[in-house]
Amino acid sequence: MIFAALVVATGGGWRAAAAVAAGPTFVPLLRRGPALAGAVRRHRTTGGVLAASEPSLAVPPRSPSSPARAPRRGRTRARTLPLLRASASHRPPDDATARFSTEAREPEPFSWDTLTGLFRSPAGPGGGGDGGRRIVPSDHPNLALFRRSTAVQKSYEEHKKHLDARWRSPYDYLVVTKFGEEFGFERAVHSDADDFCVYKASPSLDQASEFAIRNGLTYLKLVPNEFPYDVEEGIEHWCLWKIGGTDVSDGILGEEMTWATDQLEGMRWDGSCGSGLIADAQDVAALPSPQARTIKSAAQNAAIEDSLSWVNPPHLQSMPLLPHAHILVLRSCQEESDDVSVPPSPPI
């Protein structure tokens, strides 16, 4: 009785490629490629049962002038056995193997030594040395390597969903929660339907930016990053946000980055600190100037040992309409009582 048969066509004739059978029918079937092919075709079209006693499987009479051919048993086995072995090797993996192959290993956080190697630059003018303060150019290719941890990235995605549902735009949320009342921003109701409020900033970012530029004002706000990049514990990740200046295309200037780093010398990493500044745009180069007004500062903390600051290129910016820069800080010592965790702003 035949359990299965696979027939393949090659060249000008039919050959048995693989067969699984029981009893004495196995060897004769391997010898009768053309006859077996016809039987299989009839079996598929008629739905009948393929039996070894079917007349088409009988050995056809040989002509007296036809030379006897030796059976190609060895060649048939050579083609059959690899197929049988291959089918036996394709077993589904067990649960442990499947889990191991699908789980992605969490990358290691960036250490300061790793960051130094990625963004090493010579000291001196234009080199970003500045006594341990390095400004990384926006076109540096390694900026694309920054990432958040899996847990922080998940929180970030949930946060964006909240903003999409409860705020007119992420920019409204940012100016209200980062700049806030000190800069004249308030939360207002954008729409209210079925007890579900959607909020907006008053004034809007566009209105505030136009007002600041028209009056020659620069608004700066320095705060901890709510969703920091994946760096080792003890490395601080700050963001510098800006509204106004001399032109909407100014971006973050070098003098403003220096002001932010100076502010970090006297700020405590406890999640509630921040520093803001309203200055005349023409006096930004002399920050802090007599016209500058510091909005908020924090208690004295350890001195900065090293820092990296940069502005992401446009294709890496999540909020391109609001100029901002990133600053990573390594301090000479970290007080044990300091809370280095930065809780995100409460949903409002």
PDB file of N, CA and C in Angstrom, residues 167-206:
ATOM      1  N   TRP A 167      -5.087  67.805  23.192  1.00  0.00           N
ATOM      2  CA  TRP A 167      -4.540  69.121  22.856  1.00  0.00           C
ATOM      3  C   TRP A 167      -4.699  69.388  21.362  1.00  0.00           C
ATOM      4  N   ARG A 168      -4.881  70.653  21.045  1.00  0.00           N
ATOM      5  CA  ARG A 168      -5.008  71.045  19.646  1.00  0.00           C
ATOM      6  C   ARG A 168      -3.765  70.650  18.866  1.00  0.00           C
ATOM      7  N   SER A 169      -2.599  70.806  19.461  1.00  0.00           N
ATOM      8  CA  SER A 169      -1.349  70.386  18.853  1.00  0.00           C
ATOM      9  C   SER A 169      -0.323  70.190  19.961  1.00  0.00           C
ATOM     10  N   PRO A 170       0.749  69.422  19.710  1.00  0.00           N
ATOM     11  CA  PRO A 170       1.802  69.274  20.715  1.00  0.00           C
ATOM     12  C   PRO A 170       2.463  70.601  21.084  1.00  0.00           C
ATOM     13  N   TYR A 171       2.465  71.562  20.152  1.00  0.00           N
ATOM     14  CA  TYR A 171       3.083  72.857  20.432  1.00  0.00           C
ATOM     15  C   TYR A 171       2.294  73.623  21.495  1.00  0.00           C
ATOM     16  N   ASP A 172       0.982  73.501  21.485  1.00  0.00           N
ATOM     17  CA  ASP A 172       0.177  74.135  22.535  1.00  0.00           C
ATOM     18  C   ASP A 172       0.562  73.578  23.902  1.00  0.00           C
ATOM     19  N   TYR A 173       0.709  72.271  23.965  1.00  0.00           N
ATOM     20  CA  TYR A 173       1.104  71.639  25.232  1.00  0.00           C
ATOM     21  C   TYR A 173       2.482  72.120  25.676  1.00  0.00           C
ATOM     22  N   LEU A 174       3.420  72.198  24.741  1.00  0.00           N
ATOM     23  CA  LEU A 174       4.791  72.567  25.100  1.00  0.00           C
ATOM     24  C   LEU A 174       4.887  73.984  25.655  1.00  0.00           C
ATOM     25  N   VAL A 175       4.283  74.944  24.986  1.00  0.00           N
ATOM     26  CA  VAL A 175       4.440  76.324  25.452  1.00  0.00           C
ATOM     27  C   VAL A 175       3.728  76.542  26.793  1.00  0.00           C
ATOM     28  N   VAL A 176       2.634  75.785  27.033  1.00  0.00           N
ATOM     29  CA  VAL A 176       1.940  75.922  28.311  1.00  0.00           C
ATOM     30  C   VAL A 176       2.726  75.284  29.439  1.00  0.00           C
ATOM     31  N   THR A 177       3.252  74.075  29.215  1.00  0.00           N
ATOM     32  CA  THR A 177       3.926  73.342  30.284  1.00  0.00           C
ATOM     33  C   THR A 177       5.390  73.728  30.444  1.00  0.00           C
ATOM     34  N   LYS A 178       6.055  74.180  29.394  1.00  0.00           N
ATOM     35  CA  LYS A 178       7.479  74.525  29.498  1.00  0.00           C
ATOM     36  C   LYS A 178       7.684  76.015  29.783  1.00  0.00           C
ATOM     37  N   PHE A 179       7.026  76.859  29.037  1.00  0.00           N
ATOM     38  CA  PHE A 179       7.183  78.301  29.252  1.00  0.00           C
ATOM     39  C   PHE A 179       6.205  78.800  30.316  1.00  0.00           C
ATOM     40  N   GLY A 180       4.950  78.464  30.165  1.00  0.00           N
ATOM     41  CA  GLY A 180       3.972  78.717  31.221  1.00  0.00           C
ATOM     42  C   GLY A 180       3.661  80.173  31.494  1.00  0.00           C
ATOM     43  N   GLU A 181       3.150  80.425  32.696  1.00  0.00           N
ATOM     44  CA  GLU A 181       2.680  81.754  33.076  1.00  0.00           C
ATOM     45  C   GLU A 181       3.795  82.784  33.124  1.00  0.00           C
ATOM     46  N   GLU A 182       5.018  82.346  33.421  1.00  0.00           N
ATOM     47  CA  GLU A 182       6.127  83.307  33.477  1.00  0.00           C
ATOM     48  C   GLU A 182       6.308  84.041  32.157  1.00  0.00           C
ATOM     49  N   PHE A 183       5.962  83.365  31.061  1.00  0.00           N
ATOM     50  CA  PHE A 183       6.093  83.960  29.737  1.00  0.00           C
ATOM     51  C   PHE A 183       4.738  84.377  29.179  1.00  0.00           C
ATOM     52  N   GLY A 184       3.701  84.316  29.977  1.00  0.00           N
ATOM     53  CA  GLY A 184       2.397  84.794  29.553  1.00  0.00           C
ATOM     54  C   GLY A 184       1.510  83.772  28.872  1.00  0.00           C
ATOM     55  N   PHE A 185       1.838  82.476  28.980  1.00  0.00           N
ATOM     56  CA  PHE A 185       1.023  81.439  28.346  1.00  0.00           C
ATOM     57  C   PHE A 185       0.032  80.852  29.349  1.00  0.00           C
ATOM     58  N   GLU A 186      -1.171  80.618  28.890  1.00  0.00           N
ATOM     59  CA  GLU A 186      -2.202  79.996  29.708  1.00  0.00           C
ATOM     60  C   GLU A 186      -2.890  78.887  28.921  1.00  0.00           C
ATOM     61  N   ARG A 187      -3.444  77.946  29.665  1.00  0.00           N
ATOM     62  CA  ARG A 187      -4.219  76.893  29.018  1.00  0.00           C
ATOM     63  C   ARG A 187      -5.648  77.378  28.803  1.00  0.00           C
ATOM     64  N   ALA A 188      -6.163  77.175  27.608  1.00  0.00           N
ATOM     65  CA  ALA A 188      -7.531  77.578  27.282  1.00  0.00           C
ATOM     66  C   ALA A 188      -8.235  76.404  26.629  1.00  0.00           C
ATOM     67  N   VAL A 189      -9.559  76.454  26.653  1.00  0.00           N
ATOM     68  CA  VAL A 189     -10.369  75.387  26.052  1.00  0.00           C
ATOM     69  C   VAL A 189     -10.504  75.649  24.560  1.00  0.00           C
ATOM     70  N   HIS A 190     -10.103  74.693  23.777  1.00  0.00           N
ATOM     71  CA  HIS A 190     -10.228  74.786  22.326  1.00  0.00           C
ATOM     72  C   HIS A 190     -11.599  74.297  21.866  1.00  0.00           C
ATOM     73  N   SER A 191     -12.046  73.181  22.407  1.00  0.00           N
ATOM     74  CA  SER A 191     -13.376  72.653  22.103  1.00  0.00           C
ATOM     75  C   SER A 191     -13.845  71.829  23.282  1.00  0.00           C
ATOM     76  N   ASP A 192     -15.160  71.802  23.484  1.00  0.00           N
ATOM     77  CA  ASP A 192     -15.741  71.078  24.615  1.00  0.00           C
ATOM     78  C   ASP A 192     -17.012  70.406  24.126  1.00  0.00           C
ATOM     79  N   ALA A 193     -16.937  69.101  23.954  1.00  0.00           N
ATOM     80  CA  ALA A 193     -18.098  68.350  23.473  1.00  0.00           C
ATOM     81  C   ALA A 193     -18.190  67.040  24.231  1.00  0.00           C
ATOM     82  N   ASP A 194     -19.400  66.757  24.739  1.00  0.00           N
ATOM     83  CA  ASP A 194     -19.653  65.509  25.466  1.00  0.00           C
ATOM     84  C   ASP A 194     -18.675  65.328  26.627  1.00  0.00           C
ATOM     85  N   ASP A 195     -18.484  66.398  27.378  1.00  0.00           N
ATOM     86  CA  ASP A 195     -17.621  66.360  28.567  1.00  0.00           C
ATOM     87  C   ASP A 195     -16.174  65.970  28.231  1.00  0.00           C
ATOM     88  N   PHE A 196     -15.731  66.246  27.020  1.00  0.00           N
ATOM     89  CA  PHE A 196     -14.365  65.926  26.617  1.00  0.00           C
ATOM     90  C   PHE A 196     -13.734  67.202  26.086  1.00  0.00           C
ATOM     91  N   CYS A 197     -12.787  67.741  26.863  1.00  0.00           N
ATOM     92  CA  CYS A 197     -12.161  69.019  26.507  1.00  0.00           C
ATOM     93  C   CYS A 197     -10.906  68.796  25.676  1.00  0.00           C
ATOM     94  N   VAL A 198     -10.727  69.646  24.715  1.00  0.00           N
ATOM     95  CA  VAL A 198      -9.479  69.732  23.968  1.00  0.00           C
ATOM     96  C   VAL A 198      -8.911  71.110  24.243  1.00  0.00           C
ATOM     97  N   TYR A 199      -7.632  71.137  24.662  1.00  0.00           N
ATOM     98  CA  TYR A 199      -7.036  72.388  25.128  1.00  0.00           C
ATOM     99  C   TYR A 199      -6.131  72.999  24.064  1.00  0.00           C
ATOM    100  N   LYS A 200      -5.842  74.287  24.286  1.00  0.00           N
ATOM    101  CA  LYS A 200      -4.924  75.016  23.435  1.00  0.00           C
ATOM    102  C   LYS A 200      -4.158  76.013  24.293  1.00  0.00           C
ATOM    103  N   ALA A 201      -3.117  76.598  23.704  1.00  0.00           N
ATOM    104  CA  ALA A 201      -2.336  77.622  24.396  1.00  0.00           C
ATOM    105  C   ALA A 201      -2.867  78.997  24.017  1.00  0.00           C
ATOM    106  N   SER A 202      -2.861  79.874  24.995  1.00  0.00           N
ATOM    107  CA  SER A 202      -3.261  81.267  24.750  1.00  0.00           C
ATOM    108  C   SER A 202      -2.201  82.178  25.365  1.00  0.00           C
ATOM    109  N   PRO A 203      -1.479  82.934  24.530  1.00  0.00           N
ATOM    110  CA  PRO A 203      -1.532  82.981  23.060  1.00  0.00           C
ATOM    111  C   PRO A 203      -0.944  81.727  22.432  1.00  0.00           C
ATOM    112  N   SER A 204      -1.161  81.561  21.145  1.00  0.00           N
ATOM    113  CA  SER A 204      -0.598  80.417  20.437  1.00  0.00           C
ATOM    114  C   SER A 204       0.895  80.626  20.210  1.00  0.00           C
ATOM    115  N   LEU A 205       1.564  79.574  19.793  1.00  0.00           N
ATOM    116  CA  LEU A 205       2.991  79.678  19.497  1.00  0.00           C
ATOM    117  C   LEU A 205       3.239  80.682  18.383  1.00  0.00           C
ATOM    118  N   ASP A 206       2.435  80.669  17.344  1.00  0.00           N
ATOM    119  CA  ASP A 206       2.617  81.611  16.235  1.00  0.00           C
ATOM    120  C   ASP A 206       2.451  83.057  16.704  1.00  0.00           C
TER     121      ASP A 206
END
